[in-house]
Tab-separated table of C-alpha atoms and ligand atoms in Angstrom:
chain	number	residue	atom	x	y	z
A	107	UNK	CA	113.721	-115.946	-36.012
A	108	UNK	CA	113.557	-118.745	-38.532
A	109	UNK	CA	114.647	-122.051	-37.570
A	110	UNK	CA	118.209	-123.087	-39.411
A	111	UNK	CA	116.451	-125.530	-41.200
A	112	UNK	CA	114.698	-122.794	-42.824
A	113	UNK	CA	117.194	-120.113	-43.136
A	114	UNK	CA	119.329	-122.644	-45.261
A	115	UNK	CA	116.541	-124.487	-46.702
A	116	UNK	CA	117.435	-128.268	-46.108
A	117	UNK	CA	116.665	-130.994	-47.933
A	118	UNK	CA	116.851	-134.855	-48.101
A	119	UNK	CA	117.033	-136.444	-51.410
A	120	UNK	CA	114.653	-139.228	-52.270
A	121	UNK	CA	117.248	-141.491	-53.818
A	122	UNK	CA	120.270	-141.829	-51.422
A	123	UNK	CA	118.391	-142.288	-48.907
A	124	UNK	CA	115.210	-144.338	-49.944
A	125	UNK	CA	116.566	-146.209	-52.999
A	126	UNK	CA	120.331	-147.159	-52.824
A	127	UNK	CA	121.019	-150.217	-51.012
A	128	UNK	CA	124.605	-150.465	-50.143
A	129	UNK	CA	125.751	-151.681	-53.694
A	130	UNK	CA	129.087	-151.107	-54.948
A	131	UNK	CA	130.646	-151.473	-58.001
A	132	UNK	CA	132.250	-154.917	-55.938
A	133	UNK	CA	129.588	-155.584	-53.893
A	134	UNK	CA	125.490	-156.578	-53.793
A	135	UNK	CA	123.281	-154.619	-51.347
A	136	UNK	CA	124.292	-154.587	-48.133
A	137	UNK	CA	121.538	-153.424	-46.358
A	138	UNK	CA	117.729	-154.295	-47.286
A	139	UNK	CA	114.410	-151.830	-46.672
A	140	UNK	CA	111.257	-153.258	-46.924
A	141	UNK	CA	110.704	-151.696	-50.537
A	142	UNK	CA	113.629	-153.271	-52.249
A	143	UNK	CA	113.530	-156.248	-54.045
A	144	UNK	CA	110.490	-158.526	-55.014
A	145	UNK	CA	106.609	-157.408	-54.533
A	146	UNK	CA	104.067	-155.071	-56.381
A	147	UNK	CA	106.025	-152.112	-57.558
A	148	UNK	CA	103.368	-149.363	-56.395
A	149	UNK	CA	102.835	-150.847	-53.136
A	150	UNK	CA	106.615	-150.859	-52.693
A	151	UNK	CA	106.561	-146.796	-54.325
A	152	UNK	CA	103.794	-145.962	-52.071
A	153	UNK	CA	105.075	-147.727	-48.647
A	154	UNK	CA	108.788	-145.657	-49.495
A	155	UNK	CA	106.535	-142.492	-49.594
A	156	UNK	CA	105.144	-142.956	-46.040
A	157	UNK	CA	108.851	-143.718	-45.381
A	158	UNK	CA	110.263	-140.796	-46.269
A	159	UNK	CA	107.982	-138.562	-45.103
A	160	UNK	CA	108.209	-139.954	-41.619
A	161	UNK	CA	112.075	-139.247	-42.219
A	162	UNK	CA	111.146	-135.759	-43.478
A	163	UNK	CA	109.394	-135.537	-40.132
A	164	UNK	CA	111.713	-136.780	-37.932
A	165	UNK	CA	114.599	-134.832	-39.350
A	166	UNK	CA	112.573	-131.620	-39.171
A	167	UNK	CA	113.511	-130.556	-42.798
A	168	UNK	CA	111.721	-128.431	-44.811
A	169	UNK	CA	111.944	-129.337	-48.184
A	170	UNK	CA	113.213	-132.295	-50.151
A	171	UNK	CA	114.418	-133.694	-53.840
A	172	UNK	CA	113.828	-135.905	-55.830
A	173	UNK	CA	114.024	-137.990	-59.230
A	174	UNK	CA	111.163	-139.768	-61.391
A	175	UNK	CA	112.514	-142.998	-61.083
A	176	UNK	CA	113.394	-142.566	-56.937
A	177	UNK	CA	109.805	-142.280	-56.542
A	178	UNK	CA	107.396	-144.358	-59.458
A	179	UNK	CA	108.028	-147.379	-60.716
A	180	UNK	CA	108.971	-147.093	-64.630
A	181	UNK	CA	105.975	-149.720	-65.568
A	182	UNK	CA	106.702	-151.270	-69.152
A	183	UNK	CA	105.833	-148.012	-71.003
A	184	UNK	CA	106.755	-144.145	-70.977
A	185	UNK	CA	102.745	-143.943	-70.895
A	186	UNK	CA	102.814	-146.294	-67.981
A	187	UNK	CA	105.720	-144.097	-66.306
A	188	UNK	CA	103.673	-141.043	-66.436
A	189	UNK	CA	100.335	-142.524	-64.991
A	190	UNK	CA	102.663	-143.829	-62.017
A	191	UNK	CA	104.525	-140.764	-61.643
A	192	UNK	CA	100.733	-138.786	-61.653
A	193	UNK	CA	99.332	-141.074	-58.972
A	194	UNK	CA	102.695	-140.430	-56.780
A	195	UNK	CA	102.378	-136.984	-57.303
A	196	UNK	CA	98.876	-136.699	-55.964
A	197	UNK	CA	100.566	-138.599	-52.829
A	198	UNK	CA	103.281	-136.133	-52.590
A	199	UNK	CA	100.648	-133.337	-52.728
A	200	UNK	CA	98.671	-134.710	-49.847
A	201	UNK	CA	101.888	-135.319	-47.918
A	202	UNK	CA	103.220	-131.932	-48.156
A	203	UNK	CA	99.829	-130.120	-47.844
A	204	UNK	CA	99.944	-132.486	-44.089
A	205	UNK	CA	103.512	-131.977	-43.111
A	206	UNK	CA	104.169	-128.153	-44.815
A	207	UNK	CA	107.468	-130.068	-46.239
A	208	UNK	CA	107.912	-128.514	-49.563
A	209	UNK	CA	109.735	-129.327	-53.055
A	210	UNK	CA	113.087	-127.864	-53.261
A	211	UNK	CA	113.741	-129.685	-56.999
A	212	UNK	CA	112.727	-131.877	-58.732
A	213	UNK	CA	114.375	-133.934	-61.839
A	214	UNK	CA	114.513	-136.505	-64.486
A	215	UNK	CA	116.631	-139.243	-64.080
A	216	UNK	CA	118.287	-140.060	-67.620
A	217	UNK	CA	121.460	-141.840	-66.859
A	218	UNK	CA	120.640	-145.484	-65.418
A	219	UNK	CA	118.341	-146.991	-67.814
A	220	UNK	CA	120.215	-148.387	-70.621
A	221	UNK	CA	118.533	-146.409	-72.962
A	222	UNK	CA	120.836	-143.562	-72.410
A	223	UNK	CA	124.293	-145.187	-72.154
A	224	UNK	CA	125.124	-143.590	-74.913
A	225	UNK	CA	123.938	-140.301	-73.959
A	226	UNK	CA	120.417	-138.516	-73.380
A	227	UNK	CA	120.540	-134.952	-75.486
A	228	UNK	CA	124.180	-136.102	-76.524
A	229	UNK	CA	122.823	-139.637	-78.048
A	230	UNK	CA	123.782	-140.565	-81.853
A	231	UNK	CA	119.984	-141.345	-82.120
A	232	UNK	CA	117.457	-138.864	-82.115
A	233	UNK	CA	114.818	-140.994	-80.629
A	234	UNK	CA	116.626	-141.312	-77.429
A	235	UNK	CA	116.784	-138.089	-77.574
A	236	UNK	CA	112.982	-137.806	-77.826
A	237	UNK	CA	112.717	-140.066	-75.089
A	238	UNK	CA	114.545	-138.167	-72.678
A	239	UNK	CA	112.738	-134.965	-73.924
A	240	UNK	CA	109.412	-136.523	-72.884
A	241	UNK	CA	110.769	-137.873	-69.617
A	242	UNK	CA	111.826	-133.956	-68.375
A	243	UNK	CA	108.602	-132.480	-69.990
A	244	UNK	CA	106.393	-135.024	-67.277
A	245	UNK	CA	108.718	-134.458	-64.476
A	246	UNK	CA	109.170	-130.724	-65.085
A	247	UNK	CA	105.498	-130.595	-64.918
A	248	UNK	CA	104.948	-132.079	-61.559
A	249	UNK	CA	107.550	-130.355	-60.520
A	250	UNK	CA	105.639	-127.356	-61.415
A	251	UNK	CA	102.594	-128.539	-59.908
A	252	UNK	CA	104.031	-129.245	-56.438
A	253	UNK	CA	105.226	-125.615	-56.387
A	254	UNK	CA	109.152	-126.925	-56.958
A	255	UNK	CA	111.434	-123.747	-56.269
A	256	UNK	CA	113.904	-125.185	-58.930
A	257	UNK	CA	114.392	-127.728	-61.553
A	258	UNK	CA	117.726	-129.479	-62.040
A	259	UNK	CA	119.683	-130.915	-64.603
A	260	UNK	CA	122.730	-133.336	-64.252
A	261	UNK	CA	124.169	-134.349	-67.511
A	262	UNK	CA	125.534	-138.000	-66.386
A	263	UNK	CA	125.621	-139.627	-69.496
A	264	UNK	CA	126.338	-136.316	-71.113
A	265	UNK	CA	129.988	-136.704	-72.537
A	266	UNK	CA	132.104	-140.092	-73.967
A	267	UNK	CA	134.189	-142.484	-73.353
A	268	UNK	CA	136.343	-142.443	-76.465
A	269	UNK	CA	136.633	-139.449	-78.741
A	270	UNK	CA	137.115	-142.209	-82.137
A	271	UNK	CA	133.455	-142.723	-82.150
A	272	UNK	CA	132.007	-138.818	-80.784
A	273	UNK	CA	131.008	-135.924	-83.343
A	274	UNK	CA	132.070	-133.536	-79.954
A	275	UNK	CA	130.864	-130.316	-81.888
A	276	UNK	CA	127.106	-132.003	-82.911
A	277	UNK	CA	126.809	-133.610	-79.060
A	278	UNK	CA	127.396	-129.880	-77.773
A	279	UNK	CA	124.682	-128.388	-80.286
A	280	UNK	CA	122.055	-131.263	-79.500
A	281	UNK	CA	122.789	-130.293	-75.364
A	282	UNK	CA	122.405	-126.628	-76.361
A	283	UNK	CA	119.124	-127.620	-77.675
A	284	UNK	CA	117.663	-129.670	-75.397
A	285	UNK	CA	118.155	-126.545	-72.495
A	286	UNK	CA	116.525	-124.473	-74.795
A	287	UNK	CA	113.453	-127.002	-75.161
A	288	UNK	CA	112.932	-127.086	-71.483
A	289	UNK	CA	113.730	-123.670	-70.874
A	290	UNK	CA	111.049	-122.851	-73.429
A	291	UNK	CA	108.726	-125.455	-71.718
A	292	UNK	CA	108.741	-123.897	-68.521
A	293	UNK	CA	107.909	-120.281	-69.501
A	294	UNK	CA	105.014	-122.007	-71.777
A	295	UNK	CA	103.422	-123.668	-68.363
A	296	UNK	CA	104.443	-120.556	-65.939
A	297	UNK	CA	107.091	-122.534	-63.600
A	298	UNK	CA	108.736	-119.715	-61.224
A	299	UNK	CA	111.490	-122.120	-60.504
A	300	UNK	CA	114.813	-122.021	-61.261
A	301	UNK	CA	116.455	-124.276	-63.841
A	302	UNK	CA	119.613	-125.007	-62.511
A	303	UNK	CA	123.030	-127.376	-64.104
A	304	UNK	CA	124.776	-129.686	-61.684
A	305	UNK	CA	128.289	-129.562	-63.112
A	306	UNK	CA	130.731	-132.438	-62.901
A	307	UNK	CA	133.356	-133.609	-64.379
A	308	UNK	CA	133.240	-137.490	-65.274
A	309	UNK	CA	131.843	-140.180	-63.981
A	310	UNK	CA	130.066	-142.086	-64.915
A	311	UNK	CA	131.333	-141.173	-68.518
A	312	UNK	CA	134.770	-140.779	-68.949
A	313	UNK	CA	134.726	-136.921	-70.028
A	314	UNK	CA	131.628	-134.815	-69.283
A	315	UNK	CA	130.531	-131.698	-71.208
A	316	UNK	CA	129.515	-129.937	-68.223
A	317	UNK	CA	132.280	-130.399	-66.268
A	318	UNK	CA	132.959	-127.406	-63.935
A	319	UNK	CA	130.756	-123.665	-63.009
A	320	UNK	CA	133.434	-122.360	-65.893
A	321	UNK	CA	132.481	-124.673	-68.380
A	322	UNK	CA	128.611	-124.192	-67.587
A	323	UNK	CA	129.094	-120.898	-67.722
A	324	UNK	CA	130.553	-120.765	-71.489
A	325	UNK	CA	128.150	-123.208	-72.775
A	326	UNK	CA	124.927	-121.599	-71.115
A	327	UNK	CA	126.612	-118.415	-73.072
A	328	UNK	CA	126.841	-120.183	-76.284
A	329	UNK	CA	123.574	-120.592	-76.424
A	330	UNK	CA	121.842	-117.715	-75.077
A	331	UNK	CA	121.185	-119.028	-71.640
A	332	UNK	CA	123.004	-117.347	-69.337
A	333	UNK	CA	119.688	-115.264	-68.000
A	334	UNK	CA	117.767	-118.790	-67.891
A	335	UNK	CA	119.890	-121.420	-66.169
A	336	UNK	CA	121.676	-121.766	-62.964
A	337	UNK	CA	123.946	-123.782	-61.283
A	338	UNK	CA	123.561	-126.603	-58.673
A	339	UNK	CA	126.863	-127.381	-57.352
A	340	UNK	CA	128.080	-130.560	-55.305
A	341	UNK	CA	131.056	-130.194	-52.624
A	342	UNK	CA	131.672	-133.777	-54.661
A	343	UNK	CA	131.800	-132.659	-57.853
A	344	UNK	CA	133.862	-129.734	-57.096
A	345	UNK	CA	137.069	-131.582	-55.689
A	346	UNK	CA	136.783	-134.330	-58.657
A	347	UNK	CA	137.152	-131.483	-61.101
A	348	UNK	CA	140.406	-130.355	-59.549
A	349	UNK	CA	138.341	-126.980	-57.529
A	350	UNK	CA	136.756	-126.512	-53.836
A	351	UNK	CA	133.578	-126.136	-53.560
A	352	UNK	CA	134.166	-122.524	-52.317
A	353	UNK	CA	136.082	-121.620	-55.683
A	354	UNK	CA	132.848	-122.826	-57.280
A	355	UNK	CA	130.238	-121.352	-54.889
A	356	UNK	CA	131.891	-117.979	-55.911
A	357	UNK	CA	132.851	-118.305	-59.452
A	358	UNK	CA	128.915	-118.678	-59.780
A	359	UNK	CA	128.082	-115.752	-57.681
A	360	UNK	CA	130.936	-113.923	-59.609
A	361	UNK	CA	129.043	-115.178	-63.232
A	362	UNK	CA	125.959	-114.684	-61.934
A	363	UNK	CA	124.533	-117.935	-61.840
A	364	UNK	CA	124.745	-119.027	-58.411
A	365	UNK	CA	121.442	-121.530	-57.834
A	366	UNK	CA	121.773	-123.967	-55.293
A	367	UNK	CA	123.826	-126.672	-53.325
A	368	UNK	CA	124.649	-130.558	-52.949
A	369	UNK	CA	126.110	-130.677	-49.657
A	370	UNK	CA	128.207	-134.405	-49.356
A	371	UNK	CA	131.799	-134.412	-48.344
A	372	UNK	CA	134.727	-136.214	-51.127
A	373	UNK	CA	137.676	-138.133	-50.254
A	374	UNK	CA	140.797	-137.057	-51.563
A	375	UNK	CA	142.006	-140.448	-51.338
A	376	UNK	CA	138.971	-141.958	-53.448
A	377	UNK	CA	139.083	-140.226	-56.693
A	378	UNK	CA	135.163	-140.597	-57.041
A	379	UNK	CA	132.048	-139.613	-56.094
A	380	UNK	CA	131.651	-141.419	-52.588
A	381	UNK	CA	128.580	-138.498	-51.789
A	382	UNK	CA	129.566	-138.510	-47.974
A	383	UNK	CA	127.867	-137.003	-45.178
A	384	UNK	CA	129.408	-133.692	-44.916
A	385	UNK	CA	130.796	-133.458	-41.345
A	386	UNK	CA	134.219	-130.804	-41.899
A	387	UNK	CA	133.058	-127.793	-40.101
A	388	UNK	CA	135.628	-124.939	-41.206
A	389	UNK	CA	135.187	-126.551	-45.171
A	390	UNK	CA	131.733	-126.013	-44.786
A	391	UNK	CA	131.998	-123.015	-42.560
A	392	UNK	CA	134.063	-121.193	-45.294
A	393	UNK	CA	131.409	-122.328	-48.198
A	394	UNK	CA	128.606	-120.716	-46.273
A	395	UNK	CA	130.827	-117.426	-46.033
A	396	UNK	CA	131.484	-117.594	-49.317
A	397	UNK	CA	127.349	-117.753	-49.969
A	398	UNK	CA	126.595	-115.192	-47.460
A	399	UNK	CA	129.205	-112.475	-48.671
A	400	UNK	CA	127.564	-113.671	-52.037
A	401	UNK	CA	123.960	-112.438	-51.080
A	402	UNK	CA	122.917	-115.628	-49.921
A	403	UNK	CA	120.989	-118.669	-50.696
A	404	UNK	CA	118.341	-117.278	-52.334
A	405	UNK	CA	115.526	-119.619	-54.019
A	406	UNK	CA	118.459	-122.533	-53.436
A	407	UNK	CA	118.903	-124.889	-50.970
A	408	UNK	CA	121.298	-127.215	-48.833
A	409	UNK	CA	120.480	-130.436	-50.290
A	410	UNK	CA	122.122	-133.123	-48.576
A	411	UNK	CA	123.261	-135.558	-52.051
A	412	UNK	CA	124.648	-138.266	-49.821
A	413	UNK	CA	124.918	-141.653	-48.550
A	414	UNK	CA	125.145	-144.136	-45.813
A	415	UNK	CA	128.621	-145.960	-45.810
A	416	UNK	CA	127.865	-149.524	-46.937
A	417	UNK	CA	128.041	-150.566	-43.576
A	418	UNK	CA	125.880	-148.325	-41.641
A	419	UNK	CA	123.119	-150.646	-42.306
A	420	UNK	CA	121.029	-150.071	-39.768
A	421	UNK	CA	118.020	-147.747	-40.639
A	422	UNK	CA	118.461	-145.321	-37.398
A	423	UNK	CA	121.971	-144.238	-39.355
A	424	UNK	CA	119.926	-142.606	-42.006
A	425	UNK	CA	118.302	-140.488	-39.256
A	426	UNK	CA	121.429	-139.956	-37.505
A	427	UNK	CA	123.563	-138.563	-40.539
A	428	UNK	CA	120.833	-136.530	-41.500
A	429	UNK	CA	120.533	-135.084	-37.680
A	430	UNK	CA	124.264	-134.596	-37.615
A	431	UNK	CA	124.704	-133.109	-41.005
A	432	UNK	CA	122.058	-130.824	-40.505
A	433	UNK	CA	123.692	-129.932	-37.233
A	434	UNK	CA	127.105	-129.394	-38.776
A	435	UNK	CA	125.870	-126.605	-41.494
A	436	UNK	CA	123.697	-125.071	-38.475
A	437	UNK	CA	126.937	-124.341	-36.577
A	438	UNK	CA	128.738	-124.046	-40.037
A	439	UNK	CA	125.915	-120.508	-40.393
A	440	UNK	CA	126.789	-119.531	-36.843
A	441	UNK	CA	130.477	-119.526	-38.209
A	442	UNK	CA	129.906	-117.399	-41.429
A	443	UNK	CA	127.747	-115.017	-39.262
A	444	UNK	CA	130.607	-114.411	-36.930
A	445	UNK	CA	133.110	-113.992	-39.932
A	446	UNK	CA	130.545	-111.419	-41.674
A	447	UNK	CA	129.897	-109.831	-38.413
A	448	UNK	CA	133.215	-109.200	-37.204
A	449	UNK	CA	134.028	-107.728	-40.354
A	450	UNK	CA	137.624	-108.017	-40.303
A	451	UNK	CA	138.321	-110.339	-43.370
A	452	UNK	CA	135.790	-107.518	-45.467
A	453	UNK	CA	137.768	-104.611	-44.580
A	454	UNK	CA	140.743	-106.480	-45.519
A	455	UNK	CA	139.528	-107.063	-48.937
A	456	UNK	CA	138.139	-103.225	-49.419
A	457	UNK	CA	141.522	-102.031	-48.242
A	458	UNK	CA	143.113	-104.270	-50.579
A	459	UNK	CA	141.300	-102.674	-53.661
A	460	UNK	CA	141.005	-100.013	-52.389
A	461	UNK	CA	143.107	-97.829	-55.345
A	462	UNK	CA	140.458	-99.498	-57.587
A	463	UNK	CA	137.666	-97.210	-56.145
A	464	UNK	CA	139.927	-93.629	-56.634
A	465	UNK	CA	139.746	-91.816	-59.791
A	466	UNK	CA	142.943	-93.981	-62.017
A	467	UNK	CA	141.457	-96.987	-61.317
A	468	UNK	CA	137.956	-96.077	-62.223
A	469	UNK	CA	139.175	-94.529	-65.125
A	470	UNK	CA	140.933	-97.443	-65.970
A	471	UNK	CA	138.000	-99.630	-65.616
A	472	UNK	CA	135.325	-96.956	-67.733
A	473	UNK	CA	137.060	-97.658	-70.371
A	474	UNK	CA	138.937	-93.786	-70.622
A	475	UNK	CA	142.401	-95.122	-70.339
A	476	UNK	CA	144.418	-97.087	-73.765
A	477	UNK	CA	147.311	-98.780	-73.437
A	478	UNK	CA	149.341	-95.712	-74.797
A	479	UNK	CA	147.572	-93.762	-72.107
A	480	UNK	CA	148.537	-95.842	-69.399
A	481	UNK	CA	152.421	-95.858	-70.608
A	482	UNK	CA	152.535	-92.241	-70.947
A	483	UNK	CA	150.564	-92.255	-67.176
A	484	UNK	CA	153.437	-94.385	-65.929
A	485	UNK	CA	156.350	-92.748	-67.369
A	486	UNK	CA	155.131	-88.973	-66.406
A	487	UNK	CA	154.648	-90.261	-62.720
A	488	UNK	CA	156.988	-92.696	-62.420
A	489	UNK	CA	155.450	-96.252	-61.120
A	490	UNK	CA	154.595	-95.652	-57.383
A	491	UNK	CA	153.470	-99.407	-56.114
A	492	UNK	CA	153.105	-99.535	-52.580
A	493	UNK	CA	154.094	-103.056	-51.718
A	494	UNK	CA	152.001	-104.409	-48.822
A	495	UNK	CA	151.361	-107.706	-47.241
A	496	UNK	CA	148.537	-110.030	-48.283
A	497	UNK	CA	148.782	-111.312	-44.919
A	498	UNK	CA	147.565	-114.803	-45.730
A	499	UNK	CA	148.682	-116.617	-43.036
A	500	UNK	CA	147.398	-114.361	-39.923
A	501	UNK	CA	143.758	-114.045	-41.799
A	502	UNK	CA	143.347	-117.992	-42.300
A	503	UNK	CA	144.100	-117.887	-38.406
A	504	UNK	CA	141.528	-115.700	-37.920
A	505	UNK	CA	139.078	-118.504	-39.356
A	506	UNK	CA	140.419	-120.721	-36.381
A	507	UNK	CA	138.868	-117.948	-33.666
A	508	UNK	CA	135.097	-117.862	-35.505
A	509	UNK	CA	134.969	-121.333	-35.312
B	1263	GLT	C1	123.276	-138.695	-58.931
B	1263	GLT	C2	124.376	-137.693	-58.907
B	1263	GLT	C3	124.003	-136.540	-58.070
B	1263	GLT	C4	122.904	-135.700	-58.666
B	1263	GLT	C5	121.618	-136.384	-58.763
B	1263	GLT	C6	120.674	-135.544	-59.590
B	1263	GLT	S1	121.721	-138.009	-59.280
B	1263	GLT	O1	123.189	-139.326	-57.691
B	1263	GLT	O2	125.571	-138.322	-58.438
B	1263	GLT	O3	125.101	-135.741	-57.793
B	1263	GLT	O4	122.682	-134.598	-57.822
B	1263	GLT	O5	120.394	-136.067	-60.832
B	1264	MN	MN1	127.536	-139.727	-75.780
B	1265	MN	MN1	124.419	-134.026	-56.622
B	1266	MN	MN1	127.963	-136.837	-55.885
């Protein structure tokens, strides 16, 4: 059969692993690659490329992810941007045509420049907003052009700071907008892809607008989006907005707009996003369960968002976490199989709702009974509950013996 690698659809991201150098909000890089720091910017770009492919490689994954700025230098105009971005592109192309790695997203970054520290589609100024506009239309494009099977979107700039200077209501209706702008875009040039939302909560602004799948989920409503855009969610994100990343895997499924994954591993002790190797095999064990009972991951991915600690410095770490990781949500499948395929935790859910699927409870749910019905239902027949345990505690045991 297909390889793991392919049945989840791995993939590295560009910028953990080929940009970030070990910095901290405390602390310069702690680790150097040959690309950072001084020397021609498109030598540097194009030496990271052979880089990371050789990682793709080595790692065996099939796809990857990545940002504008991860892979072209941003030059000294948006003009200048573009042309760099083009002549990586035609790279990538050649690379992927050579190694059969393929695109799983691709996306704009509009969050470190300080352009948008005041916001991209949320900025006070319309020609920031502009600016970002272009920046998704060129990356979209490529995107597009090196057959991407989604598009993402993370709003990190998207919120505030203090509510004294934010019109809250205007900020939401200029974010409406700009989805509907690149969802119009990518019907215009034909991109199959998904669009997909990364929610999370804050970080780096102090309250962000797309904060959980809920929250998505209402404002992708209230504008007429709900059909169009997805969800990309991040194990990270998840615990920082008070949820597990299985509640969030299948709220999506349950709304419909279940797209992809960020697979990194948070610290409950460390409030923030530390992106972590994932390496907790009955978290991740019950988040592929909860994607499998879901109908699976579809035209999504695993995308491993993390990073090296600051002191795994040594280049042969990167390989190793990504080895390992991979490895983890490999067995992690095997797990989920074994929970589908025994079948016991399923039947314990149909029997559970089970008087939802006999006639009073379909009735109920069609719509034929009112409230006055009901009352007169329960006081002819008396209320006849049959109590019954949930037996929690024996079926989270059960997740011990899969394991
Ligand atoms: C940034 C963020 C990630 C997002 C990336 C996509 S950028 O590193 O913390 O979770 O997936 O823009
Ligand atoms: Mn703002
Ligand atoms: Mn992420
Ligand atoms: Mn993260």
């Amino acid at each position: 059969g297909k390889s793991m690698q392919e049945q989840l659809r791995f993939a590295v991201c560009y910028w953990h692993s080929f940009g970030w150098a070990g910095t901290d909000p405390f602390g310069d890089p702690s680790f150097e690659r040959p690309w950072h720091g001084a020397g021609e910017p498109m030598a540097q770009a194009l030496h990271k490329a052979d880089v990371a492919f050789d990682l793709f490689r080595l790692v065996d994954t099939p796809y990857f992810t990545f940002h504008d700025r991860d892979v072209a230098p941003e030059g000294a105009s948006l003009a200048e941007f573009h042309t760099n971005l083009r002549r990586i592109g035609e790279v990538f192309a050649r690379k992927m045509q050579d190694t059969g790695v393929r695109l799983l997203w691709g996306t704009a970054n509009l969050f470190s420049h300080r352009r948008y520290m005041a916001g991209a589609a949320t900025n006070p100024d319309p020609e920031v907003f502009s600016y970002a506009a272009a920046q998704v239309k060129n990356v979209l494009e490529l995107t597009h052009e090196l057959g991407g099977a989604n598009y993402v979107l993370w709003g990190g700039r998207e919120g505030y700071e203090t509510l004294l200077n934010t019109d809250l209501k205007r900020e939401l209706a200029q974010l409406g907008r700009f989805l509907q702008l690149v969802v119009e875009h990518k019907h215009k040039i034909g991109f199959k892809g998904q669009i997909l939302i990364e929610p999370k909560p804050a970080e780096p602004t102090k309250h962000q607008y797309d904060r959980d799948v809920a929250a998505v989920f209402g404002f992708l409503r209230e504008h007429g989006l709900e059909h169009e855009v997805k969800v990309n969610i991040e194990q990270n994100h998840a615990l920082l907005a008070g949820q597990t990343f299985e509640h969030e895997i299948a709220m999506a499924q349950a709304l419909g707009i279940f797209g992809s994954l960020d697979m990194n591993r948070g610290d409950e002790l460390l409030g923030w996003d530390t992106d972590q190797f994932p390496n907790n095999l009955p978290q991740v064990a019950l988040s592929l369960y909860e994607v499998l009972k879901g109908g699976g991951i579809g035209q999504g991915g695993l995308n491993f968002d993390a990073k090296l600690r600051r002191q795994s410095i040594d280049p042969d770490d990167l390989v190793w976490a990504h080895a390992t990781a991979m490895d983890l949500c490999a067995q992690a499948l095997l797990v989920a199989e074994r929970m589908l395929q025994d079948g016991a935790l399923q039947r314990h859910v149909q029997q559970r709702y089970a008087g939802w699927d006999g006639e009073a409870g379909r009735a109920i749910l069609n719509g034929e009974r009112s409230l006055e019905d009901l009352a007169r239902d329960v006081a002819e027949r008396g209320l006849d509950p049959r109590p019954r345990s949930a037996q929690q505690e024996r079926l989270e045991h059960l997740v011990n013996s899969y394991l």
